[in-house]
Amino acid sequence: AGKINGGNYTQMLAAAYAAIKKANGNVLVISAAPAPTGFFGGNCANNGCDDNIFIQQMAQAGAANSMDCVGLHYNEGILSPSKTSGDPRGSSSHYSRYYQGMVNLYSSVFPTKPLCFTEIGYLSPEGLGPLPNGFSWAANVTAQDQAVWLAEAVTLARNSRRVRLFIVWNVDSTSYAADPQAGYALIRPNNTCNACVTLGAAMGVK
């Protein structure tokens, strides 16, 4: 607490980058992806920072010299990744509501670096029961929405030529408590996997 900022993180990143490259220059070093949030009102506070401020602090501290790829997360979407407006929640224009908003932000802060999604997913309660407090924003997202939107995101990522890595969160978690990980899972409670089909098609896999 009180020490959380992108400048301090960059010191650790730089040390790690140097050690990793010394051991094996071929290893891909990805910066840690901060949680996408507007919780801190566009600022840094004692207990954290909004990610837009955090990555700007990273850039100012020279983080681009100590990474091969910029890490980012996208996990609060309730619309198609092709949408750039129309989110019904409060702060509907906040960049974290939209896939393209996240891509645009991180690309603008680190224009010379590719993007690495170390977590991307869509939350759906279908077949699992009501979502826990704090996640009710995804109450109307279906498993088919999840499947279609992930495939659309893959296509957008490929066509952008900015995205180097795309890790879907997650495959088969069964935990559905305060952190409803199973709601993000591709394999649903009835053992179906609509997203397996749509993602396979998007990637040309039969």
CSV table of C-alpha atoms in Angstrom, one decimal:
chain,number,residue,atom,x,y,z
A,1,ALA,CA,0.0,0.0,0.0
A,2,GLY,CA,1.3,3.4,-0.9
A,3,LYS,CA,3.9,2.0,-3.3
A,4,ILE,CA,1.6,0.7,-6.1
A,5,ASN,CA,2.4,2.6,-9.3
A,6,GLY,CA,3.7,1.9,-12.8
A,7,GLY,CA,7.1,3.4,-12.1
A,8,ASN,CA,7.8,1.1,-9.2
A,9,TYR,CA,6.6,-1.9,-11.2
A,10,THR,CA,8.9,-0.9,-14.1
A,11,GLN,CA,11.9,-1.2,-11.8
A,12,MET,CA,11.0,-4.8,-11.1
A,13,LEU,CA,10.2,-5.5,-14.8
A,14,ALA,CA,13.5,-4.2,-15.9
A,15,ALA,CA,15.4,-6.4,-13.5
A,16,ALA,CA,13.4,-9.4,-14.5
A,17,TYR,CA,13.8,-8.7,-18.2
A,18,ALA,CA,17.6,-8.4,-17.9
A,19,ALA,CA,17.8,-11.7,-15.9
A,20,ILE,CA,15.5,-13.6,-18.3
A,21,LYS,CA,17.3,-12.4,-21.4
A,22,LYS,CA,20.6,-13.3,-19.9
A,23,ALA,CA,19.4,-16.8,-19.3
A,24,ASN,CA,17.7,-17.2,-22.6
A,25,GLY,CA,17.4,-14.4,-25.1
A,26,ASN,CA,14.6,-16.2,-27.0
A,27,VAL,CA,12.1,-16.0,-24.1
A,28,LEU,CA,9.1,-13.7,-24.7
A,29,VAL,CA,8.8,-11.2,-21.9
A,30,ILE,CA,5.3,-9.9,-21.4
A,31,SER,CA,4.6,-7.1,-19.0
A,32,ALA,CA,2.1,-8.0,-16.2
A,33,ALA,CA,-1.5,-7.1,-17.2
A,34,PRO,CA,-3.1,-4.8,-14.7
A,35,ALA,CA,-6.8,-5.3,-13.9
A,36,PRO,CA,-8.9,-3.1,-16.2
A,37,THR,CA,-10.7,-0.7,-13.9
A,38,GLY,CA,-12.0,2.7,-13.3
A,39,PHE,CA,-12.3,2.0,-9.6
A,40,PHE,CA,-9.8,4.7,-8.6
A,41,GLY,CA,-11.5,7.4,-10.6
A,42,GLY,CA,-8.7,7.8,-13.2
A,43,ASN,CA,-6.0,8.1,-10.6
A,44,CYS,CA,-3.6,6.3,-8.3
A,45,ALA,CA,-4.6,5.9,-4.6
A,46,ASN,CA,-3.0,4.3,-1.6
A,47,ASN,CA,-4.3,0.8,-2.5
A,48,GLY,CA,-4.0,0.8,-6.3
A,49,CYS,CA,-4.3,2.6,-9.6
A,50,ASP,CA,-6.6,2.6,-12.6
A,51,ASP,CA,-4.8,0.7,-15.3
A,52,ASN,CA,-4.7,3.6,-17.8
A,53,ILE,CA,-2.7,5.6,-15.3
A,54,PHE,CA,-0.6,2.6,-14.3
A,55,ILE,CA,0.5,1.9,-17.9
A,56,GLN,CA,1.2,5.6,-18.6
A,57,GLN,CA,3.5,5.6,-15.5
A,58,MET,CA,5.2,2.5,-16.9
A,59,ALA,CA,5.7,4.1,-20.3
A,60,GLN,CA,7.2,7.2,-18.6
A,61,ALA,CA,9.6,5.0,-16.6
A,62,GLY,CA,10.9,3.4,-19.8
A,63,ALA,CA,9.0,0.0,-19.6
A,64,ALA,CA,9.0,-0.3,-23.4
A,65,ASN,CA,12.8,-1.1,-23.2
A,66,SER,CA,12.1,-4.0,-20.8
A,67,MET,CA,9.4,-6.0,-22.5
A,68,ASP,CA,8.7,-7.8,-25.8
A,69,CYS,CA,4.9,-7.5,-25.5
A,70,VAL,CA,2.4,-5.5,-23.5
A,71,GLY,CA,0.2,-7.6,-21.3
A,72,LEU,CA,-3.5,-6.8,-21.0
A,73,HIS,CA,-6.7,-8.3,-19.7
A,74,TYR,CA,-10.2,-8.0,-21.1
A,75,ASN,CA,-12.9,-9.7,-18.9
A,76,GLU,CA,-15.9,-7.5,-18.4
A,77,GLY,CA,-17.5,-7.4,-21.8
A,78,ILE,CA,-21.3,-7.8,-22.2
A,79,LEU,CA,-21.4,-6.8,-25.9
A,80,SER,CA,-19.9,-8.0,-29.1
A,81,PRO,CA,-16.2,-7.1,-29.3
A,82,SER,CA,-17.0,-5.2,-32.5
A,83,LYS,CA,-19.1,-2.7,-30.5
A,84,THR,CA,-17.6,0.6,-29.4
A,85,SER,CA,-20.6,2.0,-27.7
A,86,GLY,CA,-24.0,1.0,-26.2
A,87,ASP,CA,-22.9,-0.7,-23.0
A,88,PRO,CA,-25.9,-0.2,-20.6
A,89,ARG,CA,-23.9,0.0,-17.4
A,90,GLY,CA,-22.9,3.2,-15.7
A,91,SER,CA,-19.7,4.8,-17.1
A,92,SER,CA,-20.8,3.3,-20.4
A,93,SER,CA,-18.1,5.2,-22.3
A,94,HIS,CA,-15.2,3.8,-20.2
A,95,TYR,CA,-12.6,2.1,-22.3
A,96,SER,CA,-12.7,-1.1,-20.3
A,97,ARG,CA,-16.3,-1.8,-21.3
A,98,TYR,CA,-15.2,-2.5,-24.9
A,99,TYR,CA,-12.6,-4.8,-26.5
A,100,GLN,CA,-11.6,-2.2,-28.9
A,101,GLY,CA,-11.4,0.4,-26.1
A,102,MET,CA,-8.7,-1.8,-24.4
A,103,VAL,CA,-6.8,-2.3,-27.6
A,104,ASN,CA,-6.8,1.3,-28.5
A,105,LEU,CA,-5.7,2.4,-25.0
A,106,TYR,CA,-2.8,0.0,-24.7
A,107,SER,CA,-1.7,0.5,-28.3
A,108,SER,CA,-1.6,4.3,-27.8
A,109,VAL,CA,0.5,4.1,-24.7
A,110,PHE,CA,2.9,1.6,-26.2
A,111,PRO,CA,2.7,2.2,-30.0
A,112,THR,CA,5.8,0.2,-30.9
A,113,LYS,CA,4.9,-3.0,-28.9
A,114,PRO,CA,2.6,-5.8,-29.8
A,115,LEU,CA,-0.3,-6.7,-27.5
A,116,CYS,CA,-0.5,-9.9,-25.5
A,117,PHE,CA,-3.9,-10.8,-24.0
A,118,THR,CA,-2.9,-13.0,-21.0
A,119,GLU,CA,-6.6,-13.1,-20.1
A,120,ILE,CA,-9.6,-12.6,-22.3
A,121,GLY,CA,-13.0,-14.0,-21.5
A,122,TYR,CA,-16.8,-13.4,-21.3
A,123,LEU,CA,-18.8,-14.3,-18.2
A,124,SER,CA,-22.0,-16.2,-18.6
A,125,PRO,CA,-24.1,-17.6,-15.7
A,126,GLU,CA,-26.0,-20.0,-18.0
A,127,GLY,CA,-26.5,-23.3,-16.3
A,128,LEU,CA,-24.8,-22.2,-13.1
A,129,GLY,CA,-27.4,-20.1,-11.2
A,130,PRO,CA,-27.4,-16.4,-10.2
A,131,LEU,CA,-24.1,-14.6,-10.3
A,132,PRO,CA,-22.5,-13.5,-7.0
A,133,ASN,CA,-22.6,-9.9,-5.9
A,134,GLY,CA,-20.3,-7.7,-7.9
A,135,PHE,CA,-20.8,-9.7,-11.1
A,136,SER,CA,-24.5,-9.2,-11.8
A,137,TRP,CA,-23.6,-7.1,-14.9
A,138,ALA,CA,-23.2,-10.3,-16.9
A,139,ALA,CA,-26.6,-11.8,-15.9
A,140,ASN,CA,-28.0,-11.7,-19.4
A,141,VAL,CA,-24.9,-13.1,-21.3
A,142,THR,CA,-25.6,-16.5,-22.7
A,143,ALA,CA,-23.2,-19.3,-23.4
A,144,GLN,CA,-23.8,-18.8,-27.1
A,145,ASP,CA,-23.0,-15.1,-26.7
A,146,GLN,CA,-19.7,-16.1,-25.1
A,147,ALA,CA,-18.9,-18.5,-27.9
A,148,VAL,CA,-19.7,-16.0,-30.7
A,149,TRP,CA,-17.9,-13.1,-29.1
A,150,LEU,CA,-14.7,-15.0,-28.4
A,151,ALA,CA,-14.6,-16.0,-32.0
A,152,GLU,CA,-15.2,-12.4,-33.1
A,153,ALA,CA,-12.4,-11.2,-30.8
A,154,VAL,CA,-10.0,-13.8,-32.3
A,155,THR,CA,-10.9,-12.5,-35.8
A,156,LEU,CA,-10.4,-8.8,-34.7
A,157,ALA,CA,-7.1,-9.6,-33.1
A,158,ARG,CA,-5.8,-11.4,-36.1
A,159,ASN,CA,-6.9,-8.7,-38.5
A,160,SER,CA,-5.5,-5.9,-36.4
A,161,ARG,CA,-1.9,-7.2,-36.7
A,162,ARG,CA,-1.2,-5.8,-33.3
A,163,VAL,CA,-2.0,-8.8,-31.2
A,164,ARG,CA,0.7,-11.4,-30.7
A,165,LEU,CA,-0.8,-13.6,-28.0
A,166,PHE,CA,-4.4,-14.4,-27.1
A,167,ILE,CA,-5.1,-16.6,-24.0
A,168,VAL,CA,-8.7,-17.4,-23.4
A,169,TRP,CA,-9.8,-17.4,-19.7
A,170,ASN,CA,-10.7,-20.2,-19.1
A,171,VAL,CA,-11.2,-23.7,-20.3
A,172,ASP,CA,-12.9,-25.8,-17.6
A,173,SER,CA,-13.0,-24.2,-14.1
A,174,THR,CA,-15.8,-25.4,-11.9
A,175,SER,CA,-15.4,-22.8,-9.1
A,176,TYR,CA,-18.5,-20.7,-8.9
A,177,ALA,CA,-18.2,-18.7,-5.6
A,178,ALA,CA,-17.4,-15.1,-4.9
A,179,ASP,CA,-15.1,-15.3,-8.0
A,180,PRO,CA,-17.3,-17.0,-10.6
A,181,GLN,CA,-14.5,-18.6,-12.6
A,182,ALA,CA,-16.8,-21.3,-14.0
A,183,GLY,CA,-18.9,-18.6,-15.6
A,184,TYR,CA,-16.0,-17.8,-17.9
A,185,ALA,CA,-15.3,-21.5,-18.7
A,186,LEU,CA,-15.6,-22.7,-22.3
A,187,ILE,CA,-16.8,-26.1,-21.2
A,188,ARG,CA,-20.2,-25.5,-19.7
A,189,PRO,CA,-22.0,-27.3,-16.9
A,190,ASN,CA,-23.8,-29.7,-19.3
A,191,ASN,CA,-20.4,-30.6,-20.8
A,192,THR,CA,-21.1,-28.7,-24.1
A,193,CYS,CA,-18.6,-26.3,-25.6
A,194,ASN,CA,-20.1,-24.0,-28.1
A,195,ALA,CA,-17.0,-21.8,-28.0
A,196,CYS,CA,-14.8,-24.8,-29.0
A,197,VAL,CA,-16.8,-24.8,-32.3
A,198,THR,CA,-16.8,-21.1,-32.9
A,199,LEU,CA,-13.1,-20.6,-31.9
A,200,GLY,CA,-12.1,-23.6,-34.1
A,201,ALA,CA,-13.9,-22.0,-37.1
A,202,ALA,CA,-12.3,-18.6,-36.4
A,203,MET,CA,-8.9,-20.2,-36.4
A,204,GLY,CA,-9.5,-22.5,-39.4
A,205,VAL,CA,-9.5,-25.7,-37.3
A,206,LYS,CA,-11.9,-28.4,-38.3
